[in-house]
mmCIF file of C-alpha atoms in Angstrom:
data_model
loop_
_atom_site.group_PDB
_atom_site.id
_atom_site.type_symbol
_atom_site.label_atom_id
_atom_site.label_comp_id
_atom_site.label_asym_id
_atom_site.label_seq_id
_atom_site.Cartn_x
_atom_site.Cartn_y
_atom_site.Cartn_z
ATOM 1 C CA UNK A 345 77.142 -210.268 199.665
ATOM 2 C CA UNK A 346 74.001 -208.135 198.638
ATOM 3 C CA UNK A 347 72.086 -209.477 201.643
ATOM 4 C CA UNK A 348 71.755 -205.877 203.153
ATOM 5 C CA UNK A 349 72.119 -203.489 199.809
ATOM 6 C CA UNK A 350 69.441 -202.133 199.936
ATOM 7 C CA UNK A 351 69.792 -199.221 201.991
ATOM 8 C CA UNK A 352 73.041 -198.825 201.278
ATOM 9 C CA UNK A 353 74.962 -198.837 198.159
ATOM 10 C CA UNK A 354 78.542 -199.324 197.963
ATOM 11 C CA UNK A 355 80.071 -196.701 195.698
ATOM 12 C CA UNK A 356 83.493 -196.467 193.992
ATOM 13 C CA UNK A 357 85.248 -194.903 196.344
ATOM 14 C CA UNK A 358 84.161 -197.176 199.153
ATOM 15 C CA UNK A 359 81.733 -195.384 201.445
ATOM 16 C CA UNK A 360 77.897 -196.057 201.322
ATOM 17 C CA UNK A 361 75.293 -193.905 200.021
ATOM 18 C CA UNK A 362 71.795 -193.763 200.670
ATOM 19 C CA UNK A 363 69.457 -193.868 197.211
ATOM 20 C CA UNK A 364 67.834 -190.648 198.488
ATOM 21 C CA UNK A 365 70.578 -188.606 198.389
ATOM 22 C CA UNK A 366 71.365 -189.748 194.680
ATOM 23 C CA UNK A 367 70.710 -187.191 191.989
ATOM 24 C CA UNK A 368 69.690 -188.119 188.087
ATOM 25 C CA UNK A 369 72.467 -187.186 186.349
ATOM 26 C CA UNK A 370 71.479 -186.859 182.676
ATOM 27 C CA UNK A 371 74.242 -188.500 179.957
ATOM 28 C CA UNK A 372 76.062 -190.683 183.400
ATOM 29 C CA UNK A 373 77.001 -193.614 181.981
ATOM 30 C CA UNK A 374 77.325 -197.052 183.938
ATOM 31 C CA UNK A 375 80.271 -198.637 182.154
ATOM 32 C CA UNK A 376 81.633 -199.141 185.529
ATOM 33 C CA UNK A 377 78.922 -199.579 187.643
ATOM 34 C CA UNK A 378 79.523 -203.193 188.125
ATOM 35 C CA UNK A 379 82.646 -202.582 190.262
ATOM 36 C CA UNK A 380 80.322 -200.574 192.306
ATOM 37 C CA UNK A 381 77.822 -203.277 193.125
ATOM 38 C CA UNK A 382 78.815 -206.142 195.400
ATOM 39 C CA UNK A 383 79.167 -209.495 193.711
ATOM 40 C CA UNK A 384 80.709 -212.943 194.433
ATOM 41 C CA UNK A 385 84.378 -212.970 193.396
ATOM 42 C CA UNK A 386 85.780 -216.071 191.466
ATOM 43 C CA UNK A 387 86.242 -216.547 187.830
ATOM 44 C CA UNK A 388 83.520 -218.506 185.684
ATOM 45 C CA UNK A 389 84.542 -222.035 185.984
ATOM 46 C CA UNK A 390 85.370 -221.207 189.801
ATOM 47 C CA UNK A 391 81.401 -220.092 189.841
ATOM 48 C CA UNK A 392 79.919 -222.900 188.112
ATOM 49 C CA UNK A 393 81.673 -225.588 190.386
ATOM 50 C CA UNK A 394 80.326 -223.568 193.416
ATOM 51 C CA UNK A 395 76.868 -223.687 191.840
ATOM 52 C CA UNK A 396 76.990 -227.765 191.326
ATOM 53 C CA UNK A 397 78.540 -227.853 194.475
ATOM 54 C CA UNK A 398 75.494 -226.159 196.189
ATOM 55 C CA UNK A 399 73.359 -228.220 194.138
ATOM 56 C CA UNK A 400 74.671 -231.941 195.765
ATOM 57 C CA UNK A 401 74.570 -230.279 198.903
ATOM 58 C CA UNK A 402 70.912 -229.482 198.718
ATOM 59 C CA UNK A 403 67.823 -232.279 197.603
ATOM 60 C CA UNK A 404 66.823 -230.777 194.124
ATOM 61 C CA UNK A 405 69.265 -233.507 193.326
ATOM 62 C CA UNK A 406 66.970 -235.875 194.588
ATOM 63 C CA UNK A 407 64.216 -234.962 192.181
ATOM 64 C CA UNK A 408 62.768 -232.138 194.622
ATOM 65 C CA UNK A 409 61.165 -229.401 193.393
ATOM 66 C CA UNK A 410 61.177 -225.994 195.584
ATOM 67 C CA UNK A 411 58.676 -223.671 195.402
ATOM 68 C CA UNK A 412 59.229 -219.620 196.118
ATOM 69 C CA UNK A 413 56.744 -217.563 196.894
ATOM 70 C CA UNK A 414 57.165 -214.067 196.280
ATOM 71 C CA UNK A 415 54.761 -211.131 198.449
ATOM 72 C CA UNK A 416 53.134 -208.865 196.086
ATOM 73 C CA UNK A 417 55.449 -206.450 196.780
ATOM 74 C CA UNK A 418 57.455 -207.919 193.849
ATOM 75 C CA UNK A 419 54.910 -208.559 190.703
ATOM 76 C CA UNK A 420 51.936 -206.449 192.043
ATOM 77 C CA UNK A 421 50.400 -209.779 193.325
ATOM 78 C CA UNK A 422 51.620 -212.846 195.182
ATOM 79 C CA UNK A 423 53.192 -215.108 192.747
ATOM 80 C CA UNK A 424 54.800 -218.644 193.409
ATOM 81 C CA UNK A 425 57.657 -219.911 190.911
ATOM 82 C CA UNK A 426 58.845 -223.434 191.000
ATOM 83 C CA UNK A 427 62.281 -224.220 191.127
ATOM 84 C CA UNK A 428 63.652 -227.728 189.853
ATOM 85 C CA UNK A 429 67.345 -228.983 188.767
ATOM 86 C CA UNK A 430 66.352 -228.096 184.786
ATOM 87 C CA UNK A 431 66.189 -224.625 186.004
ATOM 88 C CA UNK A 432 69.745 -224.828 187.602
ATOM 89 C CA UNK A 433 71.142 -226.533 184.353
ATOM 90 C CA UNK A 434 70.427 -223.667 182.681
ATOM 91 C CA UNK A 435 73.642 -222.247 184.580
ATOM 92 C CA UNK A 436 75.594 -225.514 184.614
ATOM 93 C CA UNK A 437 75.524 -225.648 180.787
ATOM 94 C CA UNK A 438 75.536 -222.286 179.872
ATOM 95 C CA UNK A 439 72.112 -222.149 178.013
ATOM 96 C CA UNK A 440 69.445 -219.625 177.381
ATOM 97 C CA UNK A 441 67.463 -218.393 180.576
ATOM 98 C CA UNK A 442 64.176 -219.385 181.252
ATOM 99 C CA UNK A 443 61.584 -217.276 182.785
ATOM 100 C CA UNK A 444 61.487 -218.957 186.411
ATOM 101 C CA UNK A 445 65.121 -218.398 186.733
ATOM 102 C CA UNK A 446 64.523 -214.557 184.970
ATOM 103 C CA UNK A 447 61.703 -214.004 188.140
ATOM 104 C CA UNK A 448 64.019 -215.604 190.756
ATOM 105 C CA UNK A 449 66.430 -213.222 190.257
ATOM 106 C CA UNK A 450 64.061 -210.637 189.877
ATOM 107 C CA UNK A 451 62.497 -211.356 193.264
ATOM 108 C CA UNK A 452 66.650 -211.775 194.815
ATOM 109 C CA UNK A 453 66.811 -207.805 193.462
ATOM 110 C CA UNK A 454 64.036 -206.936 194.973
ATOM 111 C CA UNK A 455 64.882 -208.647 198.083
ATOM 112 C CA UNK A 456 68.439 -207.589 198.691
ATOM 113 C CA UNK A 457 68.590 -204.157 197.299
ATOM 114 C CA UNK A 458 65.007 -202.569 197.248
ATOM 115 C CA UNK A 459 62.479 -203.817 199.920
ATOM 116 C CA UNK A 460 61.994 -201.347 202.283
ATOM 117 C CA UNK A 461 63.518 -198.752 200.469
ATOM 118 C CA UNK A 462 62.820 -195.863 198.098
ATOM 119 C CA UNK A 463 63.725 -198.366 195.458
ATOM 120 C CA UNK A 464 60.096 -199.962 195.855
ATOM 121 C CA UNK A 465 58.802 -196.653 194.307
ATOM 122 C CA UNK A 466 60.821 -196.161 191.818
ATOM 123 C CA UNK A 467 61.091 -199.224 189.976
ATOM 124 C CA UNK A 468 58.216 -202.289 189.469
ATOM 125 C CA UNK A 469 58.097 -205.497 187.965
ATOM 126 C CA UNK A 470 56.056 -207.160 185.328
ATOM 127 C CA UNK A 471 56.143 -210.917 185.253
ATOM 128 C CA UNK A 472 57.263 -212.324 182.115
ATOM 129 C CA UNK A 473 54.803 -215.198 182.897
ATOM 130 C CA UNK A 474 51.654 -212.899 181.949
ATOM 131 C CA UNK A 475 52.883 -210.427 179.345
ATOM 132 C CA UNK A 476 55.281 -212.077 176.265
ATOM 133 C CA UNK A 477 54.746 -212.787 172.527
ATOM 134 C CA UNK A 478 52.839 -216.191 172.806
ATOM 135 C CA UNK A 479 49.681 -214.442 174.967
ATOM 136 C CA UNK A 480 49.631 -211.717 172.846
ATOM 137 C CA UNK A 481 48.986 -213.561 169.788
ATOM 138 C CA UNK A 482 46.274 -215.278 171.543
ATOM 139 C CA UNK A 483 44.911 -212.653 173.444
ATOM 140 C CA UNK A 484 45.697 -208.785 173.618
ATOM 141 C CA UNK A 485 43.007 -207.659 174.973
ATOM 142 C CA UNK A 486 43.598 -209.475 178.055
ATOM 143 C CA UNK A 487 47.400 -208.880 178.166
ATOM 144 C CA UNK A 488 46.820 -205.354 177.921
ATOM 145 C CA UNK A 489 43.930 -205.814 180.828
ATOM 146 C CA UNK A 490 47.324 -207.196 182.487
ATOM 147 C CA UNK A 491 49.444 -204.504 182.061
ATOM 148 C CA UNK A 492 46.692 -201.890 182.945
ATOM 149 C CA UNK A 493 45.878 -204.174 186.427
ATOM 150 C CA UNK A 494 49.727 -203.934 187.346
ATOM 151 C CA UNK A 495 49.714 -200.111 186.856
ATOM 152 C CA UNK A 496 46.976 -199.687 188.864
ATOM 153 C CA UNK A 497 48.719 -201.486 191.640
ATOM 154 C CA UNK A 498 51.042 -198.783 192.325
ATOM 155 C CA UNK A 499 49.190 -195.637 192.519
ATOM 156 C CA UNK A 500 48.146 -192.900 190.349
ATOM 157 C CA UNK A 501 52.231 -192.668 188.882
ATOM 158 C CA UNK A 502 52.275 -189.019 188.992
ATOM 159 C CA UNK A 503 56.167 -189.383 189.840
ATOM 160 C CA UNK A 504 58.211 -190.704 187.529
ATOM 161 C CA UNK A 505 59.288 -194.304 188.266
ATOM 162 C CA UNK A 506 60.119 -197.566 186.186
ATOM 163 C CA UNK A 507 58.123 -200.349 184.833
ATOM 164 C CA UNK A 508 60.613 -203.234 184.007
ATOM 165 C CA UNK A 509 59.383 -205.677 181.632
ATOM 166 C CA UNK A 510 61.528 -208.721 180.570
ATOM 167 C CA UNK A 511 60.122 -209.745 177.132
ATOM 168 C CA UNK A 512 60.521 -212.978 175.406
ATOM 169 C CA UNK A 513 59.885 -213.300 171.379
ATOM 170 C CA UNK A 514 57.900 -216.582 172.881
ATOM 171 C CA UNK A 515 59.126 -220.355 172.333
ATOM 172 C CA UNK A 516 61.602 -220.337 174.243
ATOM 173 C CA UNK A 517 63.128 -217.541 172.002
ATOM 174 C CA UNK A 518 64.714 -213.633 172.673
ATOM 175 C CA UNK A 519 64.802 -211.775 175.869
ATOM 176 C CA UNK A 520 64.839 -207.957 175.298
ATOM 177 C CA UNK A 521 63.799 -205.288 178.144
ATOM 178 C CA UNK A 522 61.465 -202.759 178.246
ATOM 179 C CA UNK A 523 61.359 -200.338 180.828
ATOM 180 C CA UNK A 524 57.774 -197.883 181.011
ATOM 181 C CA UNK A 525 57.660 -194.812 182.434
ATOM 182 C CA UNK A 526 54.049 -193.566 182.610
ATOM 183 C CA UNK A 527 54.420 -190.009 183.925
ATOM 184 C CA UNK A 528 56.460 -188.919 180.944
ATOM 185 C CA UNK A 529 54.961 -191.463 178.465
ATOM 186 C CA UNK A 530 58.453 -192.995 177.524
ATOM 187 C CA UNK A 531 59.542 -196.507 177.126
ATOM 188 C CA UNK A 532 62.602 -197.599 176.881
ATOM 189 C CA UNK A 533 63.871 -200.389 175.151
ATOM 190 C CA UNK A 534 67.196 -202.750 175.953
ATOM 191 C CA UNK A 535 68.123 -205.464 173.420
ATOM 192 C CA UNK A 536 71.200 -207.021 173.270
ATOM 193 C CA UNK A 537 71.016 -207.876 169.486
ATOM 194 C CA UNK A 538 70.697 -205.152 166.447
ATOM 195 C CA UNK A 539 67.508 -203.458 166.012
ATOM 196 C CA UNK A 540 64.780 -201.961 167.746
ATOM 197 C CA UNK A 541 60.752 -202.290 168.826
ATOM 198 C CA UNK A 542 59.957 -203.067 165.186
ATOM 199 C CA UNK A 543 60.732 -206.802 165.223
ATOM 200 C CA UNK A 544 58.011 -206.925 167.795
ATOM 201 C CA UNK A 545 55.618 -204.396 166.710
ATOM 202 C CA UNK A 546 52.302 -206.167 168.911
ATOM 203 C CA UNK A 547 53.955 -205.988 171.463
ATOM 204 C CA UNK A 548 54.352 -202.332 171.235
ATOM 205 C CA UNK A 549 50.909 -202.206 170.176
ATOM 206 C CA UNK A 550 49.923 -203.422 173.053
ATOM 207 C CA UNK A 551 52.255 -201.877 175.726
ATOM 208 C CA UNK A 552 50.791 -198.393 174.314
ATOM 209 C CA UNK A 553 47.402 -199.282 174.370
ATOM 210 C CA UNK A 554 47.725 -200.021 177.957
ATOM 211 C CA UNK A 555 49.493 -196.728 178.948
ATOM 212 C CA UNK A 556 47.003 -194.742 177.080
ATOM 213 C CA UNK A 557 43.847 -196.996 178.730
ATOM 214 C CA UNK A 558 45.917 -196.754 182.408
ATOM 215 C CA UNK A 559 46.057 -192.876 182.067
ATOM 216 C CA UNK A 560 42.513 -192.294 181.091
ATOM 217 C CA UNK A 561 41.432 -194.720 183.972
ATOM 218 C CA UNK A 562 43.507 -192.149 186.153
ATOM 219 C CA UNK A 563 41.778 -189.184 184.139
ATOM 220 C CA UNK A 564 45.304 -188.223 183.235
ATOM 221 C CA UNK A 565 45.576 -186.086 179.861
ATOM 222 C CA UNK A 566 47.800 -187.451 176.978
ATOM 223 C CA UNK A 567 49.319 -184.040 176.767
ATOM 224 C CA UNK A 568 51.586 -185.713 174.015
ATOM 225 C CA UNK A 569 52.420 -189.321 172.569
ATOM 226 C CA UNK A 570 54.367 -192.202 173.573
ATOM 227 C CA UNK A 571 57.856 -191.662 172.824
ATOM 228 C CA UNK A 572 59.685 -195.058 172.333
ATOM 229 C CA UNK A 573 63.829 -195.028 172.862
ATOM 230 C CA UNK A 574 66.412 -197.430 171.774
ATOM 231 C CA UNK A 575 69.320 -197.329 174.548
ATOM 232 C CA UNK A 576 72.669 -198.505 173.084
ATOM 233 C CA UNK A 577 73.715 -201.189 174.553
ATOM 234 C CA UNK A 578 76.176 -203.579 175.078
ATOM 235 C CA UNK A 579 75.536 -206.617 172.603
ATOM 236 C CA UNK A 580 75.914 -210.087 172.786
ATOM 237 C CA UNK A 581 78.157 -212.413 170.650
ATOM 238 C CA UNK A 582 76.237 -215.254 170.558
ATOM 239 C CA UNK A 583 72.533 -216.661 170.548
ATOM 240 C CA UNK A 584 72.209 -217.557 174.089
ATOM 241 C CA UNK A 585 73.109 -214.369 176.149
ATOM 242 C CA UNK A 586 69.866 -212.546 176.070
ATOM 243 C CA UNK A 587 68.918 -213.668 179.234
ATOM 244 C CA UNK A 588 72.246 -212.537 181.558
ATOM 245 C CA UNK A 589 71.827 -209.224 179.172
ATOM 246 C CA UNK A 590 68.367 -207.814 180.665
ATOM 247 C CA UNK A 591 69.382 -208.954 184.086
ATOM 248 C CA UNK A 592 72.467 -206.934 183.918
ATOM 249 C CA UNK A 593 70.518 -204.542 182.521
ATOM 250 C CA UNK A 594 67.775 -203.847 185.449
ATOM 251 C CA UNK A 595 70.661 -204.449 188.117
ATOM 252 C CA UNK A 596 72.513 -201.252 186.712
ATOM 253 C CA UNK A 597 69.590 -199.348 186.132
ATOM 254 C CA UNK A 598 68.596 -200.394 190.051
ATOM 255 C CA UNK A 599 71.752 -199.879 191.461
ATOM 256 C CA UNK A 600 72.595 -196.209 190.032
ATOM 257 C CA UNK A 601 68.969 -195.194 190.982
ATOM 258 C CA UNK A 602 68.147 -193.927 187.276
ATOM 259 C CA UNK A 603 65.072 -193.080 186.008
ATOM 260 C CA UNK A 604 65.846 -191.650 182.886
ATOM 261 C CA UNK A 605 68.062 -193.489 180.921
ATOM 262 C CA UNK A 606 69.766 -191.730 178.229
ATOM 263 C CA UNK A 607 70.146 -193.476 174.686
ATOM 264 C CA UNK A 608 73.787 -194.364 175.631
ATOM 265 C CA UNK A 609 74.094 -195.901 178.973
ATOM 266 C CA UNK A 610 77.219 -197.798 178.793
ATOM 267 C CA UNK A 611 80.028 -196.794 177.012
ATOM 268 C CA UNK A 612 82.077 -199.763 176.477
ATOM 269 C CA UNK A 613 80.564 -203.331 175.524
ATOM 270 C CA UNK A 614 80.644 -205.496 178.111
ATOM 271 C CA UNK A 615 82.447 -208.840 177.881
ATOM 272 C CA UNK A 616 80.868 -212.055 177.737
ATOM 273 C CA UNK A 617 83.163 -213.546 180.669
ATOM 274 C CA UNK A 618 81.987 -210.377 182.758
ATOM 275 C CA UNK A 619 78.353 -210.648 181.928
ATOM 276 C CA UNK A 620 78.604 -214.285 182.837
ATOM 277 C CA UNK A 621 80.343 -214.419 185.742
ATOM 278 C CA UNK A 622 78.752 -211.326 187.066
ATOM 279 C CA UNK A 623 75.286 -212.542 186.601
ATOM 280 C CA UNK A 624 76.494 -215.925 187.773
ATOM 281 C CA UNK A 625 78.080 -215.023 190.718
ATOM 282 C CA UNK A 626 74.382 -213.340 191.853
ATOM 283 C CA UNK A 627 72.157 -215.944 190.439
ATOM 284 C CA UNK A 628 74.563 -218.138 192.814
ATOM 285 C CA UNK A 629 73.001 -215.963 195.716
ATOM 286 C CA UNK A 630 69.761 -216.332 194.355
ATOM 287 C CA UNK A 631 69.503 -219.832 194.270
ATOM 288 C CA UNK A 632 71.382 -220.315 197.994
ATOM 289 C CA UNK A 633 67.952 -218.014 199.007
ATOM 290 C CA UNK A 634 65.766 -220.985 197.071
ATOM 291 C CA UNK A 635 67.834 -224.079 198.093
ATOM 292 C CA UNK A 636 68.970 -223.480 201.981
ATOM 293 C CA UNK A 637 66.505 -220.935 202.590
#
């Protein structure tokens, strides 16, 4: 269980580690870092059964809807995501993510293995809610205004730390991830498909223009432009993935304390069963937190 992970991280060989005594580690790669982060055991179909089975148990069945609301500890301001059984079918069937089950798990992270930790300085959200294709197309001034607001939240971001944003193409369409870092002006980007920022090229528009307007709010000098990285990652083998990809994604990153994350992270491609399952087995955790708790 991740209940308590926060503090303490199991590592390979067994003992715990606290995230302060962690150094960055240019090049490590995290091929096996999801041996060293606690999950549910059991294989897919075992998880899925347990997930419908927690679902009869509970009364989403029943046409209930649950609502979570998450401190602003988690988005940079109180946020409330409701939960109803179309968001658990997403799991039961296998189909692409949506965003309230992409900011419950997101808010299960946060709870289980950062709050009240180091963690909570070194890596922030940004709801997927406010910042994605469809709102930038209709509005980028205010989306940037958005971004800017949540940077602001946290300080003047002298020290490095990471901005995680799960982006979606819009319509229901592709997750990628970026991840900001402000003090060195680099973004990273995660995609679990061939190709790089260019398919979305306002959104990068925007995501620099509010860097550049954050740091001259701060009266920080721009000793140097934006330097945008593609990290090699594992890739997906079908068109519904996307979503289990950038929540893998931010768990390693989390869990091995990283800041800078070199252009090859994982050296191996990770399996669909094990991306599945994996994810699974933790969205099953995050949803007994929504249902029972």
């Amino acid at each position: 269980m991740l209940k308590k992970a926060g503090k303490d991280i199991p590592t390979k060989s067994g003992t715990k580690t606290n995230p302060k005594s962690q150094k960055e580690v240019p090049g490590q790669m995290l091929d096996k870092a999801s041996k060293e982060i606690p999950t549910t055991s059991g294989t897919k179909s075992q998880i899925m059964m347990r997930l419908e089975k927690m679902m009869e148990e509970s009364d989403i069945m029943h046409g209930a809807i649950r609502s979570v609301d998450m401190d602003e500890g988690v988005f940079g301001i109180a946020h409330s995501e409701l939960i109803a059984k179309e968001d658990m079918q997403q799991l039961f069937e296998h189909e692409e993510l949506g965003i309230a089950v992409i900011h419950t798990y997101i808010w299960y992270m946060y709870d289980t293995l950062m709050r009240g930790t180091e963690l909570c300085n070194r890596f922030n959200f940004i709801a997927a809610s406010r910042i994605n294709t469809t709102f930038i197309t209709k509005n980028p001034t205010s989306v940037m205004n958005e971004l800017v607001d949540r940077f602001m939240v946290a300080g003047d971001n002298t020290t490095p730390s990471l901005y995680f944003l799960p982006f979606n193409s819009g319509n229901g369409g592709h997750w990628v991830l970026v991840a900001m870092d402000l003090s060195r002006l680099m973004v990273y980007y995660l995609d679990s498909l061939p190709g790089d920022w260019s398919k979305y090229p306002s959104m990068k528009k925007t995501v620099d223009a509010a860097i550049l307007k954050f740091r001259s709010k701060k009266n920080h000098r721009n000793r140097k432009d934006i330097t945008w990285v593609r990290v090699q990652c594992p890739q997906q083998n079908n068109s519904i993935n996307c979503g289990f990809f950038v929540l893998r994604f931010m768990r390693d990153i989390i869990a091995l304390n990283r800041i800078d994350i070199p252009k090859m992270v994982w050296n191996n491609n990770l399996g669909f069963i094990l991306i599945l399952s994996d994810i699974s087995s933790n969205l099953l955790l995050n949803h007994e937190y929504v249902l029972f708790s």
